[in-house]
């Protein structure tokens, strides 16, 4: 039993040993096969790698050869272009050398010809000098012979000839100057009259005269009592608030508003209209309505200024100047509405400037603004002449120099520096001189005529003096024995200066001095 176990165990062990040996043999056989396969694959990989390396080497060599060929061709092109440029520069150099050589040959020929001409000219100059010497000798001998014949020296004869020629030339020049001056005066006067007449005919304006009173119409006389108020307190409040004198008399259904300031009159009229329409009339209400009306009038003044500027085609005017233009609606000059007068002057100036070839826009601008000095804000401005004040305002608000000078010079307070200034002066006189345009009180009118004649009688030699054409011309008749022609001209100037300094008048005054000499004989 024990032996069988031992044999069994021995057999198992033996079998394990034999199996281990067999497994080792099989494993060794497999390992040798794997090694052989690996060697074969390595050999094939090496072979493929050699093949790929040779292929890459061939490709690189091909690329290198191609690049070399490209660089070689480019280099050859650069060399060819350089050779071409060098050939062209050599050709130009050869051309210039040939040109220079030809020019040198030409200049050599010219120098030779010039030298020949110079020799010829020198020879001719020598001949001319000799002839000149002969002529001088002949001239001296002839002058000596003439001096002997005329018993005058050459200098004396020359002086006499020069004096005679000078006198003739002076007489001819004076005659020519006089004829040219007379022709220019006639032509200028005709052209000026033509331009002025055409300008006046093209401008049509209404003749309007403002009064110093306004009439406020009411429905019934009962309203008068309400306007007067208890013990006159309402009417006193209205007068204090507006600065207008209110006249309530027996005139049926009417109240008269009296004031020289048109703005105050208009404020009072509109305030009364609002109070009567509303029905509440007492001092507190009056003050409230007057303040509202004042604001309304101020706004209306600005609107009137804007409409005027737009109607005349004037642009970029300062707002303060527009406000002054609107205020001119409520001002008058010798009864003529100031805004209407300025509009008329602006239109006249525009037409006249266009006829004369000047800028009509500047002319309209100056014509509209020429009287803005008549609407001053402060009492201190009242002491400055309105032309100077208007010029100062125009300069302050950025107007052009020509426009400012035209405003300041239209009454000759300053010197005129442009052609625009006399145009403004003429158009201002045209607008103010139209019949019916302005109103004057009869007594002051007669007194002004008398003052004009008295100024003339204040000079020596004046026999008679007449103020005619509504005081716009003064004709003075002088004694011919005491006043000659030169004194007559001086007398006319002196009288005009006296009138200008001592009197105040619209427009211009023409002073004409007449000197007449009569020789009377009677045949019997």
Short mmCIF file of C-alpha atoms in Angstrom, two decimals:
data_model
loop_
_atom_site.label_atom_id
_atom_site.label_comp_id
_atom_site.label_asym_id
_atom_site.label_seq_id
_atom_site.Cartn_x
_atom_site.Cartn_y
_atom_site.Cartn_z
CA UNK A 1 0.00 0.00 0.00
CA UNK A 2 2.77 2.25 0.96
CA UNK A 3 4.77 1.24 -2.08
CA UNK A 4 1.93 1.95 -4.42
CA UNK A 5 1.58 5.42 -2.95
CA UNK A 6 5.25 6.00 -3.28
CA UNK A 7 5.20 4.75 -6.87
CA UNK A 8 2.24 6.93 -7.58
CA UNK A 9 3.86 9.94 -6.03
CA UNK A 10 7.10 9.16 -7.87
CA UNK A 11 5.23 8.79 -11.13
CA UNK A 12 3.53 12.11 -10.62
CA UNK A 13 6.77 13.77 -9.82
CA UNK A 14 8.42 12.14 -12.77
CA UNK A 15 5.57 13.21 -14.99
CA UNK A 16 5.88 16.77 -13.71
CA UNK A 17 9.59 16.74 -14.40
CA UNK A 18 9.12 15.33 -17.88
CA UNK A 19 6.29 17.85 -18.55
CA UNK A 20 8.51 20.68 -17.29
CA UNK A 21 11.33 19.55 -19.58
CA UNK A 22 8.96 19.21 -22.50
CA UNK A 23 7.48 22.68 -21.74
CA UNK A 24 10.94 24.20 -21.57
CA UNK A 25 11.83 22.59 -24.88
CA UNK A 26 8.66 23.90 -26.46
CA UNK A 27 9.26 27.35 -24.97
CA UNK A 28 12.83 27.39 -26.24
CA UNK A 29 11.65 26.34 -29.68
CA UNK A 30 9.04 29.13 -29.69
CA UNK A 31 11.62 31.70 -28.49
CA UNK A 32 14.00 30.71 -31.29
CA UNK A 33 11.18 31.13 -33.78
CA UNK A 34 10.32 34.57 -32.38
CA UNK A 35 13.97 35.63 -32.55
CA UNK A 36 14.20 34.53 -36.14
CA UNK A 37 10.95 36.38 -37.01
CA UNK A 38 12.20 39.51 -35.25
CA UNK A 39 15.50 39.32 -37.11
CA UNK A 40 13.68 38.94 -40.41
CA UNK A 41 11.37 41.91 -39.65
CA UNK A 42 14.34 44.02 -38.51
CA UNK A 43 16.18 43.16 -41.69
CA UNK A 44 13.13 44.08 -43.79
CA UNK A 45 12.71 47.37 -41.84
CA UNK A 46 16.38 48.21 -42.36
CA UNK A 47 16.07 47.44 -46.02
CA UNK A 48 12.96 49.66 -46.34
CA UNK A 49 14.66 52.40 -44.37
CA UNK A 50 17.66 52.28 -46.71
CA UNK A 51 15.35 52.45 -49.69
CA UNK A 52 13.43 55.43 -48.21
CA UNK A 53 16.68 57.19 -47.32
CA UNK A 54 17.97 56.78 -50.86
CA UNK A 55 14.65 58.11 -52.23
CA UNK A 56 14.79 61.14 -49.89
CA UNK A 57 18.38 61.76 -50.81
CA UNK A 58 17.49 61.69 -54.50
CA UNK A 59 14.55 64.09 -53.93
CA UNK A 60 16.71 66.52 -51.94
CA UNK A 61 19.38 66.38 -54.59
CA UNK A 62 16.74 67.10 -57.27
CA UNK A 63 15.34 70.01 -55.29
CA UNK A 64 18.79 71.38 -54.65
CA UNK A 65 19.59 71.14 -58.34
CA UNK A 66 16.29 72.89 -59.25
CA UNK A 67 16.98 75.68 -56.72
CA UNK A 68 20.49 76.04 -58.03
CA UNK A 69 19.15 76.34 -61.57
CA UNK A 70 16.59 78.95 -60.49
CA UNK A 71 19.21 81.03 -58.68
CA UNK A 72 21.51 80.68 -61.63
CA UNK A 73 18.79 81.91 -64.05
CA UNK A 74 17.94 84.84 -61.77
CA UNK A 75 21.59 85.73 -61.47
CA UNK A 76 21.93 85.58 -65.22
CA UNK A 77 18.89 87.85 -65.61
CA UNK A 78 20.38 90.40 -63.16
CA UNK A 79 23.67 90.30 -65.03
CA UNK A 80 21.86 90.72 -68.35
CA UNK A 81 19.87 93.75 -67.05
CA UNK A 82 23.05 95.31 -65.69
CA UNK A 83 24.79 94.72 -68.98
CA UNK A 84 21.82 96.27 -70.78
CA UNK A 85 21.82 99.34 -68.51
CA UNK A 86 25.56 99.72 -68.92
CA UNK A 87 25.15 99.49 -72.66
CA UNK A 88 22.40 102.13 -72.61
CA UNK A 89 24.46 104.47 -70.39
CA UNK A 90 27.45 104.02 -72.67
CA UNK A 91 25.22 104.85 -75.63
CA UNK A 92 23.87 107.98 -73.93
CA UNK A 93 27.42 108.99 -73.01
CA UNK A 94 28.51 108.58 -76.63
CA UNK A 95 25.47 110.61 -77.79
CA UNK A 96 26.23 113.39 -75.31
CA UNK A 97 29.87 113.41 -76.31
CA UNK A 98 28.89 113.75 -79.95
CA UNK A 99 26.35 116.46 -79.10
CA UNK A 100 28.92 118.34 -77.01
CA UNK A 101 31.46 118.09 -79.77
CA UNK A 102 28.94 119.47 -82.29
CA UNK A 103 28.00 122.30 -79.95
CA UNK A 104 31.66 123.07 -79.38
CA UNK A 105 32.19 123.30 -83.09
CA UNK A 106 29.14 125.57 -83.43
CA UNK A 107 30.31 127.80 -80.57
CA UNK A 108 33.74 128.01 -82.16
CA UNK A 109 32.18 129.15 -85.42
CA UNK A 110 29.98 131.67 -83.54
CA UNK A 111 33.00 133.05 -81.69
CA UNK A 112 34.83 133.48 -84.94
CA UNK A 113 31.82 135.25 -86.52
CA UNK A 114 31.41 137.45 -83.41
CA UNK A 115 35.05 138.42 -83.48
CA UNK A 116 34.66 139.39 -87.11
CA UNK A 117 31.53 141.46 -86.35
CA UNK A 118 33.24 143.13 -83.37
CA UNK A 119 36.11 144.17 -85.60
CA UNK A 120 33.60 145.49 -88.13
CA UNK A 121 31.68 147.43 -85.43
CA UNK A 122 34.88 148.91 -84.03
CA UNK A 123 35.80 150.08 -87.48
CA UNK A 124 32.36 151.63 -87.97
CA UNK A 125 32.55 153.32 -84.54
CA UNK A 126 35.86 154.88 -85.49
CA UNK A 127 34.30 156.17 -88.70
CA UNK A 128 31.26 157.50 -86.81
CA UNK A 129 33.46 159.25 -84.23
CA UNK A 130 35.34 161.00 -86.99
CA UNK A 131 32.06 162.03 -88.65
CA UNK A 132 30.68 163.23 -85.28
CA UNK A 133 33.75 165.40 -84.76
CA UNK A 134 33.24 166.89 -88.21
CA UNK A 135 29.51 167.52 -87.45
CA UNK A 136 30.39 169.18 -84.12
CA UNK A 137 32.83 171.47 -85.86
CA UNK A 138 30.20 172.33 -88.51
CA UNK A 139 27.51 172.88 -85.81
CA UNK A 140 29.78 175.22 -83.84
CA UNK A 141 30.62 177.20 -86.96
CA UNK A 142 26.91 177.45 -87.89
CA UNK A 143 25.98 178.50 -84.33
CA UNK A 144 28.68 181.18 -84.42
CA UNK A 145 27.40 182.42 -87.75
CA UNK A 146 23.78 182.50 -86.42
CA UNK A 147 24.89 184.36 -83.29
CA UNK A 148 26.62 186.92 -85.46
CA UNK A 149 23.54 187.28 -87.70
CA UNK A 150 20.90 187.38 -84.86
CA UNK A 151 23.07 189.22 -82.34
CA UNK A 152 21.94 186.58 -79.73
CA UNK A 153 23.90 183.86 -78.02
CA UNK A 154 22.83 180.22 -78.25
CA UNK A 155 21.76 180.16 -74.61
CA UNK A 156 19.61 183.27 -75.03
CA UNK A 157 17.94 181.86 -78.15
CA UNK A 158 17.29 178.58 -76.36
CA UNK A 159 15.70 180.39 -73.41
CA UNK A 160 13.44 182.44 -75.69
CA UNK A 161 12.36 179.30 -77.55
CA UNK A 162 11.66 177.45 -74.29
CA UNK A 163 9.62 180.37 -72.91
CA UNK A 164 7.52 180.62 -76.05
CA UNK A 165 6.91 176.86 -76.11
CA UNK A 166 6.12 176.86 -72.39
CA UNK A 167 3.52 179.63 -72.79
CA UNK A 168 1.85 177.87 -75.73
CA UNK A 169 1.82 174.53 -73.90
CA UNK A 170 0.37 176.16 -70.77
CA UNK A 171 -2.42 177.84 -72.74
CA UNK A 172 -3.22 174.61 -74.58
CA UNK A 173 -3.22 172.65 -71.31
CA UNK A 174 -5.51 175.17 -69.58
CA UNK A 175 -7.92 175.13 -72.50
CA UNK A 176 -7.93 171.33 -72.56
CA UNK A 177 -8.40 171.09 -68.79
CA UNK A 178 -11.27 173.59 -68.87
CA UNK A 179 -13.05 171.83 -71.73
CA UNK A 180 -12.51 168.42 -70.11
CA UNK A 181 -13.74 169.72 -66.75
CA UNK A 182 -16.86 171.26 -68.28
CA UNK A 183 -17.58 168.10 -70.24
CA UNK A 184 -17.07 165.98 -67.10
CA UNK A 185 -19.38 168.26 -65.10
CA UNK A 186 -22.10 168.08 -67.75
CA UNK A 187 -21.77 164.32 -68.10
CA UNK A 188 -21.62 163.73 -64.35
CA UNK A 189 -24.64 165.97 -63.70
CA UNK A 190 -26.67 164.27 -66.43
CA UNK A 191 -25.73 160.79 -65.21
CA UNK A 192 -26.46 161.71 -61.59
CA UNK A 193 -29.88 163.14 -62.50
CA UNK A 194 -30.65 160.06 -64.56
CA UNK A 195 -29.70 157.67 -61.74
CA UNK A 196 -31.65 159.66 -59.13
CA UNK A 197 -34.77 159.97 -61.33
CA UNK A 198 -34.72 156.26 -62.22
CA UNK A 199 -34.24 155.36 -58.56
CA UNK A 200 -37.13 157.56 -57.39
CA UNK A 201 -39.43 156.22 -60.10
CA UNK A 202 -38.71 152.61 -59.11
CA UNK A 203 -39.49 153.17 -55.42
CA UNK A 204 -43.13 153.68 -54.57
CA UNK A 205 -43.90 154.48 -50.92
CA UNK A 206 -46.88 155.85 -49.07
CA UNK A 207 -46.88 159.35 -47.67
CA UNK A 208 -47.62 159.01 -43.96
CA UNK A 209 -47.55 161.73 -41.30
CA UNK A 210 -47.84 160.72 -37.62
CA UNK A 211 -49.63 162.91 -35.13
CA UNK A 212 -48.76 163.56 -31.51
CA UNK A 213 -52.21 162.49 -30.33
CA UNK A 214 -54.27 159.31 -30.58
CA UNK A 215 -58.06 159.08 -30.37
CA UNK A 216 -59.53 156.22 -28.34
CA UNK A 217 -63.09 155.53 -29.42
CA UNK A 218 -65.65 154.32 -26.85
CA UNK A 219 -69.14 152.96 -27.24
CA UNK A 220 -70.85 155.42 -24.90
CA UNK A 221 -70.05 158.35 -22.65
CA UNK A 222 -70.78 156.20 -19.58
CA UNK A 223 -67.41 154.55 -20.06
CA UNK A 224 -65.73 157.94 -19.51
CA UNK A 225 -66.86 157.99 -15.90
CA UNK A 226 -65.50 154.49 -15.27
CA UNK A 227 -62.16 155.45 -16.86
CA UNK A 228 -61.96 158.61 -14.69
CA UNK A 229 -62.87 156.67 -11.54
CA UNK A 230 -63.73 157.93 -8.10
CA UNK A 231 -62.18 161.39 -7.68
CA UNK A 232 -60.08 160.75 -10.78
CA UNK A 233 -57.99 157.93 -9.27
CA UNK A 234 -58.24 155.66 -12.34
CA UNK A 235 -57.15 158.30 -14.83
CA UNK A 236 -54.30 159.35 -12.55
CA UNK A 237 -53.18 155.72 -12.28
CA UNK A 238 -53.26 155.34 -16.08
CA UNK A 239 -51.28 158.54 -16.60
CA UNK A 240 -48.71 157.56 -13.95
CA UNK A 241 -48.27 154.04 -15.38
CA UNK A 242 -48.05 155.04 -19.06
CA UNK A 243 -46.68 158.60 -18.98
CA UNK A 244 -49.45 159.72 -21.34
CA UNK A 245 -51.79 162.67 -20.82
CA UNK A 246 -55.43 161.58 -21.11
CA UNK A 247 -57.85 164.30 -22.17
CA UNK A 248 -61.51 163.64 -21.41
CA UNK A 249 -63.62 166.48 -22.78
CA UNK A 250 -67.01 166.96 -24.37
CA UNK A 251 -66.02 165.12 -27.54
CA UNK A 252 -68.69 162.44 -27.95
CA UNK A 253 -67.58 158.81 -27.71
CA UNK A 254 -63.87 159.65 -27.80
CA UNK A 255 -60.93 160.11 -25.44
CA UNK A 256 -57.73 161.83 -26.59
CA UNK A 257 -54.30 160.42 -25.68
CA UNK A 258 -51.55 163.03 -25.94
CA UNK A 259 -47.81 162.25 -25.86
CA UNK A 260 -44.81 162.85 -28.10
CA UNK A 261 -43.61 159.28 -27.49
CA UNK A 262 -45.52 156.99 -29.87
CA UNK A 263 -44.64 153.88 -27.84
CA UNK A 264 -46.23 155.27 -24.71
CA UNK A 265 -49.30 156.36 -26.68
CA UNK A 266 -49.68 152.88 -28.16
CA UNK A 267 -49.26 151.23 -24.72
CA UNK A 268 -51.91 153.55 -23.26
CA UNK A 269 -54.32 152.91 -26.16
CA UNK A 270 -53.99 149.12 -25.96
CA UNK A 271 -54.24 149.20 -22.16
CA UNK A 272 -57.46 151.25 -22.29
CA UNK A 273 -58.88 148.88 -24.88
CA UNK A 274 -58.16 145.85 -22.65
CA UNK A 275 -59.56 147.58 -19.54
CA UNK A 276 -62.75 148.69 -21.26
CA UNK A 277 -63.25 145.24 -22.84
CA UNK A 278 -62.68 143.47 -19.51
CA UNK A 279 -64.80 145.92 -17.54
CA UNK A 280 -62.61 145.83 -14.40
CA UNK A 281 -61.05 149.28 -14.05
CA UNK A 282 -59.20 150.04 -10.81
CA UNK A 283 -55.59 151.09 -10.01
CA UNK A 284 -54.26 147.58 -9.30
CA UNK A 285 -55.81 146.18 -12.46
CA UNK A 286 -54.50 149.19 -14.45
CA UNK A 287 -50.90 148.54 -13.35
CA UNK A 288 -51.20 144.85 -14.22
CA UNK A 289 -52.66 145.53 -17.69
CA UNK A 290 -50.05 148.22 -18.46
CA UNK A 291 -47.19 145.84 -17.58
CA UNK A 292 -48.61 143.10 -19.81
CA UNK A 293 -49.11 145.61 -22.62
CA UNK A 294 -45.54 146.83 -22.30
CA UNK A 295 -44.26 143.26 -22.73
CA UNK A 296 -46.58 142.81 -25.70
CA UNK A 297 -45.26 146.00 -27.34
CA UNK A 298 -41.65 144.93 -26.75
CA UNK A 299 -42.34 141.61 -28.44
CA UNK A 300 -44.12 143.40 -31.28
CA UNK A 301 -41.09 145.71 -31.70
CA UNK A 302 -38.83 142.67 -32.17
CA UNK A 303 -41.28 141.10 -34.66
CA UNK A 304 -41.50 144.37 -36.64
CA UNK A 305 -37.69 144.53 -36.77
CA UNK A 306 -37.45 140.93 -37.99
CA UNK A 307 -40.12 141.45 -40.68
CA UNK A 308 -38.41 144.63 -41.87
CA UNK A 309 -35.03 142.92 -42.14
CA UNK A 310 -36.53 139.95 -44.00
CA UNK A 311 -38.47 142.20 -46.40
CA UNK A 312 -35.30 144.10 -47.31
CA UNK A 313 -33.19 140.94 -47.69
CA UNK A 314 -30.69 141.90 -44.97
CA UNK A 315 -28.98 138.98 -43.21
CA UNK A 316 -26.86 138.42 -40.07
CA UNK A 317 -28.02 141.60 -38.32
CA UNK A 318 -27.34 141.71 -34.58
CA UNK A 319 -30.47 141.15 -32.41
CA UNK A 320 -29.97 144.51 -30.66
CA UNK A 321 -29.92 146.30 -34.03
CA UNK A 322 -33.08 144.40 -35.05
CA UNK A 323 -34.73 145.62 -31.85
CA UNK A 324 -33.70 149.22 -32.64
CA UNK A 325 -35.14 148.87 -36.14
CA UNK A 326 -38.46 147.73 -34.65
CA UNK A 327 -38.49 150.66 -32.21
CA UNK A 328 -38.27 153.05 -35.15
CA UNK A 329 -41.89 152.18 -35.94
CA UNK A 330 -42.93 154.26 -32.94
CA UNK A 331 -40.65 157.23 -33.68
CA UNK A 332 -41.10 160.10 -36.11
CA UNK A 333 -38.83 162.73 -37.66
CA UNK A 334 -40.55 166.01 -38.55
CA UNK A 335 -43.81 164.06 -38.60
CA UNK A 336 -42.45 161.35 -40.93
CA UNK A 337 -42.53 157.81 -39.53
CA UNK A 338 -38.91 156.85 -38.87
CA UNK A 339 -39.25 153.18 -39.84
CA UNK A 340 -41.03 154.05 -43.07
CA UNK A 341 -38.35 156.65 -43.80
CA UNK A 342 -35.52 154.15 -43.12
CA UNK A 343 -37.15 151.47 -45.30
CA UNK A 344 -37.52 153.99 -48.09
CA UNK A 345 -33.90 155.12 -47.75
CA UNK A 346 -32.73 151.48 -47.76
CA UNK A 347 -34.61 150.75 -51.01
CA UNK A 348 -33.35 153.95 -52.64
CA UNK A 349 -29.78 153.14 -51.59
CA UNK A 350 -30.01 149.59 -52.94
CA UNK A 351 -31.23 150.74 -56.37
CA UNK A 352 -28.74 153.60 -56.58
CA UNK A 353 -25.80 151.40 -55.52
CA UNK A 354 -26.77 148.81 -58.13
CA UNK A 355 -26.88 151.53 -60.81
CA UNK A 356 -23.39 152.70 -59.79
CA UNK A 357 -21.92 149.19 -59.67
CA UNK A 358 -21.56 149.05 -55.87
CA UNK A 359 -22.72 146.38 -53.42
CA UNK A 360 -26.51 146.86 -53.00
CA UNK A 361 -26.64 144.70 -49.86
CA UNK A 362 -24.24 146.98 -47.96
CA UNK A 363 -26.15 150.00 -49.26
CA UNK A 364 -29.49 148.64 -48.00
CA UNK A 365 -27.91 147.80 -44.65
CA UNK A 366 -26.50 151.31 -44.20
CA UNK A 367 -29.75 152.92 -45.42
CA UNK A 368 -31.84 150.97 -42.90
CA UNK A 369 -29.49 151.71 -39.98
CA UNK A 370 -28.64 155.36 -40.78
CA UNK A 371 -31.14 156.80 -38.25
CA UNK A 372 -30.93 154.23 -35.42
CA UNK A 373 -29.33 156.97 -33.31
CA UNK A 374 -32.79 158.59 -33.09
CA UNK A 375 -34.06 155.81 -30.81
CA UNK A 376 -31.69 156.07 -27.80
CA UNK A 377 -32.24 154.01 -24.64
CA UNK A 378 -30.68 156.30 -22.04
CA UNK A 379 -30.89 160.03 -21.40
CA UNK A 380 -27.09 160.30 -21.70
CA UNK A 381 -27.35 159.23 -25.35
CA UNK A 382 -29.63 162.19 -26.09
CA UNK A 383 -26.64 164.57 -25.95
CA UNK A 384 -24.77 162.75 -28.78
CA UNK A 385 -25.75 163.57 -32.42
CA UNK A 386 -27.87 160.77 -33.77
CA UNK A 387 -25.50 160.05 -36.69
CA UNK A 388 -22.49 159.63 -34.37
CA UNK A 389 -24.55 157.59 -31.89
CA UNK A 390 -25.79 155.30 -34.67
CA UNK A 391 -22.22 154.84 -35.94
CA UNK A 392 -21.03 153.92 -32.43
CA UNK A 393 -23.82 151.34 -32.07
CA UNK A 394 -23.04 149.87 -35.50
CA UNK A 395 -19.35 149.53 -34.59
CA UNK A 396 -20.29 147.97 -31.26
CA UNK A 397 -22.44 145.29 -32.91
CA UNK A 398 -19.90 144.33 -35.60
CA UNK A 399 -20.99 146.17 -38.75
CA UNK A 400 -18.55 146.76 -41.63
CA UNK A 401 -16.37 149.90 -41.68
CA UNK A 402 -18.06 151.25 -44.84
CA UNK A 403 -21.51 150.87 -43.25
CA UNK A 404 -20.39 152.57 -40.02
CA UNK A 405 -18.80 155.47 -41.92
CA UNK A 406 -21.94 155.93 -44.04
CA UNK A 407 -24.10 156.11 -40.89
CA UNK A 408 -21.82 158.62 -39.17
CA UNK A 409 -21.21 160.81 -42.23
CA UNK A 410 -24.73 161.21 -43.62
CA UNK A 411 -25.03 164.64 -41.89
CA UNK A 412 -21.32 165.53 -42.43
CA UNK A 413 -20.35 165.08 -38.76
CA UNK A 414 -17.34 163.01 -39.89
CA UNK A 415 -15.37 162.65 -43.09
CA UNK A 416 -16.75 160.40 -45.84
CA UNK A 417 -14.36 157.53 -46.58
CA UNK A 418 -16.28 155.47 -49.15
CA UNK A 419 -18.71 155.92 -52.06
CA UNK A 420 -21.45 154.45 -49.88
CA UNK A 421 -21.52 157.54 -47.62
CA UNK A 422 -22.70 160.12 -50.21
CA UNK A 423 -25.31 157.65 -51.49
CA UNK A 424 -26.82 157.42 -47.97
CA UNK A 425 -26.77 161.21 -47.65
CA UNK A 426 -28.48 161.72 -51.02
CA UNK A 427 -31.15 159.06 -50.40
CA UNK A 428 -31.87 160.48 -46.93
CA UNK A 429 -32.41 163.91 -48.49
CA UNK A 430 -34.63 162.44 -51.24
CA UNK A 431 -36.84 160.64 -48.72
CA UNK A 432 -37.16 163.70 -46.47
CA UNK A 433 -37.67 166.20 -49.29
CA UNK A 434 -40.67 164.52 -50.90
CA UNK A 435 -43.76 166.74 -50.77
CA UNK A 436 -45.98 165.63 -47.90
CA UNK A 437 -43.38 163.37 -46.36
CA UNK A 438 -42.65 165.66 -43.43
CA UNK A 439 -44.65 168.19 -41.47
CA UNK A 440 -43.49 171.41 -39.93
CA UNK A 441 -45.29 173.97 -37.85
CA UNK A 442 -46.02 177.11 -39.88
CA UNK A 443 -44.51 179.52 -37.34
CA UNK A 444 -41.23 177.60 -37.08
CA UNK A 445 -41.15 177.27 -40.87
CA UNK A 446 -41.53 181.03 -41.39
CA UNK A 447 -38.97 181.72 -38.67
CA UNK A 448 -36.47 179.42 -40.35
CA UNK A 449 -36.87 181.24 -43.67
CA UNK A 450 -36.40 184.58 -41.91
CA UNK A 451 -33.28 183.31 -40.13
CA UNK A 452 -31.79 182.20 -43.44
CA UNK A 453 -32.30 185.64 -44.97
CA UNK A 454 -30.95 187.39 -41.83
CA UNK A 455 -27.74 185.34 -42.03
CA UNK A 456 -27.22 186.52 -45.61
CA UNK A 457 -27.87 190.17 -44.69
CA UNK A 458 -25.19 189.90 -42.00
CA UNK A 459 -22.42 189.97 -44.67
CA UNK A 460 -21.11 193.12 -46.36
CA UNK A 461 -22.14 193.82 -49.93
CA UNK A 462 -25.45 191.89 -49.77
CA UNK A 463 -28.27 193.82 -51.37
CA UNK A 464 -31.12 191.27 -51.36
CA UNK A 465 -31.66 187.73 -50.02
CA UNK A 466 -34.48 185.29 -50.76
CA UNK A 467 -35.12 181.90 -49.11
CA UNK A 468 -36.91 179.75 -51.70
CA UNK A 469 -37.91 176.10 -52.27
CA UNK A 470 -39.22 175.66 -48.71
CA UNK A 471 -35.98 176.91 -47.24
CA UNK A 472 -33.77 174.51 -49.18
CA UNK A 473 -32.15 177.25 -51.29
CA UNK A 474 -30.91 180.73 -50.39
CA UNK A 475 -30.37 183.18 -53.26
CA UNK A 476 -28.25 186.20 -52.43
CA UNK A 477 -27.97 189.24 -54.72
CA UNK A 478 -24.84 191.34 -54.07
CA UNK A 479 -23.73 194.81 -55.13
CA UNK A 480 -21.41 194.47 -58.09
CA UNK A 481 -19.38 197.56 -57.09
CA UNK A 482 -18.45 196.11 -53.67
CA UNK A 483 -18.18 192.39 -54.50
CA UNK A 484 -16.12 191.02 -57.39
CA UNK A 485 -16.30 187.49 -58.82
CA UNK A 486 -13.71 186.06 -56.44
CA UNK A 487 -15.39 187.63 -53.43
CA UNK A 488 -18.75 186.28 -54.64
CA UNK A 489 -17.38 182.72 -54.50
CA UNK A 490 -15.89 183.35 -51.05
CA UNK A 491 -19.17 184.90 -49.87
CA UNK A 492 -21.17 181.84 -50.99
CA UNK A 493 -18.82 179.57 -49.01
CA UNK A 494 -18.93 181.81 -45.91
CA UNK A 495 -22.75 182.00 -45.91
CA UNK A 496 -23.07 178.19 -46.29
CA UNK A 497 -20.69 177.66 -43.37
CA UNK A 498 -22.62 180.19 -41.25
CA UNK A 499 -25.93 178.45 -42.03
CA UNK A 500 -24.41 175.05 -41.24
CA UNK A 501 -23.09 176.13 -37.83
CA UNK A 502 -25.95 178.41 -36.65
CA UNK A 503 -29.09 176.64 -37.87
CA UNK A 504 -30.77 173.24 -37.57
CA UNK A 505 -32.58 172.01 -40.68
CA UNK A 506 -33.39 168.75 -42.49
CA UNK A 507 -31.61 167.92 -45.72
CA UNK A 508 -29.38 170.52 -47.38
CA UNK A 509 -29.48 174.28 -48.06
CA UNK A 510 -28.07 175.50 -51.38
CA UNK A 511 -26.53 178.99 -51.26
CA UNK A 512 -26.41 180.86 -54.61
CA UNK A 513 -24.69 184.26 -54.83
CA UNK A 514 -25.70 186.38 -57.86
CA UNK A 515 -23.55 189.28 -59.02
CA UNK A 516 -24.88 191.32 -61.92
CA UNK A 517 -23.26 194.28 -63.70
CA UNK A 518 -25.42 196.43 -65.95
CA UNK A 519 -24.26 199.17 -68.31
CA UNK A 520 -27.22 201.38 -69.34
CA UNK A 521 -27.09 204.23 -71.85
CA UNK A 522 -29.93 206.12 -73.49
CA UNK A 523 -29.86 207.08 -77.12
CA UNK A 524 -31.68 210.35 -77.80
#
